[in-house]
Structure formats: C-alpha cells, structure tokens
Coordinates of C-alpha atoms in Angstrom, one line a residue:
X19 CA 43.1 30.0 -53.8
X20 CA 40.0 32.0 -53.2
X21 CA 36.8 30.9 -55.2
X22 CA 34.8 34.1 -56.8
X23 CA 32.3 34.2 -54.2
X24 CA 34.4 33.7 -50.9
X25 CA 34.4 36.4 -48.2
X26 CA 37.8 37.0 -48.2
X27 CA 37.6 38.1 -51.6
X28 CA 34.8 40.5 -50.9
X29 CA 37.0 42.0 -47.9
X30 CA 39.4 42.6 -50.5
X31 CA 37.1 44.4 -52.9
X32 CA 35.8 46.4 -50.3
X33 CA 39.3 47.9 -49.3
X34 CA 40.1 48.2 -52.9
X35 CA 36.9 50.3 -53.0
X36 CA 37.7 52.2 -50.0
X37 CA 41.0 53.2 -52.0
X38 CA 39.3 54.3 -55.3
X39 CA 36.7 56.0 -53.3
X40 CA 39.6 58.3 -51.6
X41 CA 41.2 58.5 -55.6
X42 CA 37.8 60.2 -56.5
X43 CA 37.1 57.0 -58.7
X44 CA 33.7 56.8 -57.8
X45 CA 32.1 54.8 -60.6
X46 CA 35.1 51.9 -59.8
X47 CA 34.2 51.5 -56.2
X48 CA 30.5 51.7 -56.5
X49 CA 30.9 48.7 -58.7
X50 CA 33.4 46.6 -56.3
X51 CA 31.3 48.1 -53.3
X52 CA 27.9 46.2 -54.6
X53 CA 30.2 43.3 -55.6
X54 CA 31.7 42.9 -52.0
X55 CA 28.0 43.5 -50.6
X56 CA 26.7 40.9 -53.2
X57 CA 29.2 38.3 -52.0
X58 CA 28.8 39.1 -48.5
X59 CA 24.9 38.4 -48.9
X60 CA 25.6 35.0 -50.1
X61 CA 28.3 33.5 -48.5
X62 CA 28.3 35.6 -44.9
X63 CA 24.3 36.0 -44.6
X64 CA 22.0 39.0 -44.5
X65 CA 22.9 39.6 -40.9
X66 CA 26.8 39.3 -41.0
X67 CA 28.7 42.5 -39.3
X68 CA 31.0 42.4 -42.1
X69 CA 28.5 43.1 -44.7
X70 CA 27.3 45.9 -42.6
X71 CA 30.6 47.6 -42.9
X72 CA 30.6 47.2 -46.8
X73 CA 27.1 48.6 -46.8
X74 CA 27.7 51.7 -45.0
X75 CA 31.0 52.1 -47.4
X76 CA 28.7 52.2 -50.0
X77 CA 26.8 54.7 -48.3
X78 CA 29.6 56.9 -47.6
X79 CA 30.3 56.8 -51.5
X80 CA 27.0 57.9 -52.4
X81 CA 27.3 60.6 -49.5
X82 CA 30.5 62.0 -51.2
X83 CA 28.8 62.2 -54.5
X84 CA 25.8 64.3 -52.9
X85 CA 23.5 61.0 -53.7
X86 CA 21.8 61.2 -50.3
X87 CA 18.5 59.7 -51.2
X88 CA 20.6 56.7 -52.1
X89 CA 23.1 57.0 -49.1
X90 CA 20.3 57.0 -46.3
X91 CA 18.9 54.0 -46.7
X92 CA 22.4 52.3 -46.7
X93 CA 23.2 53.6 -43.6
X94 CA 19.7 52.9 -41.7
X95 CA 20.3 49.1 -43.2
X96 CA 24.3 49.2 -41.8
X97 CA 22.8 50.5 -38.4
X98 CA 20.0 47.7 -38.4
X99 CA 22.4 44.9 -39.1
X100 CA 25.2 46.2 -36.7
X101 CA 22.7 46.6 -34.0
X102 CA 21.3 43.2 -34.3
X103 CA 24.8 41.3 -34.5
X104 CA 27.0 43.3 -32.3
X105 CA 24.4 44.7 -29.9
X106 CA 23.1 48.4 -29.0
X107 CA 26.9 49.4 -27.4
X108 CA 29.3 48.5 -29.9
X109 CA 31.7 50.9 -31.3
X110 CA 30.8 50.0 -35.0
X111 CA 27.3 50.8 -34.5
X112 CA 28.1 53.9 -33.2
X113 CA 30.2 54.7 -35.9
X114 CA 27.5 53.9 -38.3
X115 CA 24.9 56.4 -36.5
X116 CA 27.3 59.0 -36.5
X117 CA 27.6 58.6 -40.3
X118 CA 23.9 58.7 -40.4
X119 CA 23.5 61.9 -38.5
X120 CA 26.1 63.4 -40.6
X121 CA 24.2 62.9 -43.5
X122 CA 21.4 63.8 -42.2
X123 CA 23.2 67.6 -41.0
X124 CA 24.3 68.0 -44.6
X125 CA 20.5 67.4 -45.7
X126 CA 19.2 69.5 -43.3
X127 CA 21.7 72.6 -43.9
X128 CA 20.8 72.4 -47.5
X129 CA 17.0 72.7 -46.8
X130 CA 18.0 75.7 -44.8
X131 CA 19.7 76.9 -47.5
X132 CA 17.1 76.4 -49.9
X133 CA 14.2 77.7 -47.8
X134 CA 16.1 81.2 -47.0
X135 CA 16.6 81.2 -51.1
X136 CA 12.8 80.6 -51.9
X137 CA 11.9 82.8 -48.8
X138 CA 14.4 85.7 -50.0
X139 CA 12.7 85.6 -53.4
X140 CA 9.4 86.2 -51.9
X141 CA 8.0 82.6 -53.0
X142 CA 6.0 82.4 -49.3
X143 CA 4.0 79.2 -50.2
X144 CA 7.3 77.4 -51.0
X145 CA 8.8 78.9 -48.0
X146 CA 6.5 77.5 -45.9
X147 CA 6.5 73.8 -47.5
X148 CA 10.5 74.2 -47.2
X149 CA 10.2 74.8 -43.8
X150 CA 8.0 72.1 -42.7
X151 CA 10.2 69.7 -44.5
X152 CA 13.1 71.2 -42.6
X153 CA 11.3 70.8 -39.1
X154 CA 10.6 67.0 -40.1
X155 CA 14.8 66.5 -41.0
X156 CA 15.4 68.6 -37.8
X157 CA 13.1 66.1 -35.4
X158 CA 14.5 63.1 -37.3
X159 CA 18.0 64.4 -36.2
X160 CA 17.3 65.1 -32.9
X161 CA 15.9 61.7 -32.4
X162 CA 19.0 60.2 -33.3
X163 CA 20.3 57.7 -31.0
X164 CA 24.1 58.7 -31.5
X165 CA 24.8 60.7 -28.3
X166 CA 27.6 62.9 -30.1
X167 CA 24.6 63.3 -32.7
X168 CA 22.2 64.9 -29.9
X169 CA 25.1 66.7 -28.5
X170 CA 26.1 68.2 -31.8
X171 CA 22.5 69.1 -32.8
X172 CA 22.3 72.5 -31.0
X173 CA 25.6 73.5 -32.4
X174 CA 25.2 72.9 -35.7
X175 CA 21.5 73.5 -36.3
X176 CA 21.3 76.6 -33.7
X177 CA 19.1 76.4 -30.4
X178 CA 16.1 76.9 -32.1
X179 CA 17.1 74.0 -34.4
X180 CA 16.7 76.1 -37.7
X181 CA 20.4 77.9 -37.5
X182 CA 19.3 80.8 -35.3
X183 CA 19.1 81.8 -31.7
X184 CA 16.1 81.5 -29.5

C-alpha cells in the first residue's frame, strides 16, 4: 500500500489531472496537480525530472485557461529543473521549451491585436507603450533556445516581428 506522500501516488495524481484537464474540469485538475507537485517536492526533492513534468503540466493547465502570467513561471521552473537534471539536449527539455515558446506566441499575438485596436481608436500614447511591450516579448521569444521556436518566429510573427512583411 502506498502512503499519502509516495511519489507513485503523485504520478497517479498527475495522470488523473491530465484526464481532468482534457475534460475541462480545471479546478479539480489544478488541485491534483498541486498535490502531485507538493508530494514530489517532499519525496523526490526540488530538482527531480518527474517534478518538472508535473510543474509543466500545471503550466499547460493555466495556459489552457488563459492564465499566462501564472503559466510562464511554471514553464521556466520546469525548464530549469529539466536542463539541470537531464542535460541541455534532452527531448523532455525541448518539449518544455516549446511549451514556453507557444505561450509567448499567444501573448505576443494578443499584444499585437491590442496594439492595433488601441492604435485604430486613435490613442497613440497607449499604442506606443503597447508596441514597446510587444517588442520586449518579441525579443524574449526570439532568444528562446528552442530551435523549433527560432524557426517558427518569423513565420508566426512576420518578417518584421510584428505580423507584417519587411
């Protein structure tokens, strides 16, 4: 029998959370992801690759809900753990980098849309600030270490990085 803080129980919580997330039961999934993470931190330690998987999955849940500010630090933590524990060329690390890159694409696209909405409304100072914010996110996206992300950036954002052609 597994105790309440056994890592295998945490893995099962993670798997159940994946199912609940797919079913759109976000509150239940979040609760179980957080429980899996807590068990993993206590039983496996803060730098275990399984823990990175569970943290990344919680980030995916938040991304699904549009909670990008909550998802990003989770992705970054999962990336740091994966890189330290698995090495820079591991496939799991590449997947986590791509999850972060996908989040950044969504955020940049939302900023671009908001910028043009503000610009179209004639609020130039707000538009200029939004463009500066967009440029900051665009640069962060372009610096991503995910090879796939670097290749996709021009295709997704346009040659000029803002959705247009040079």
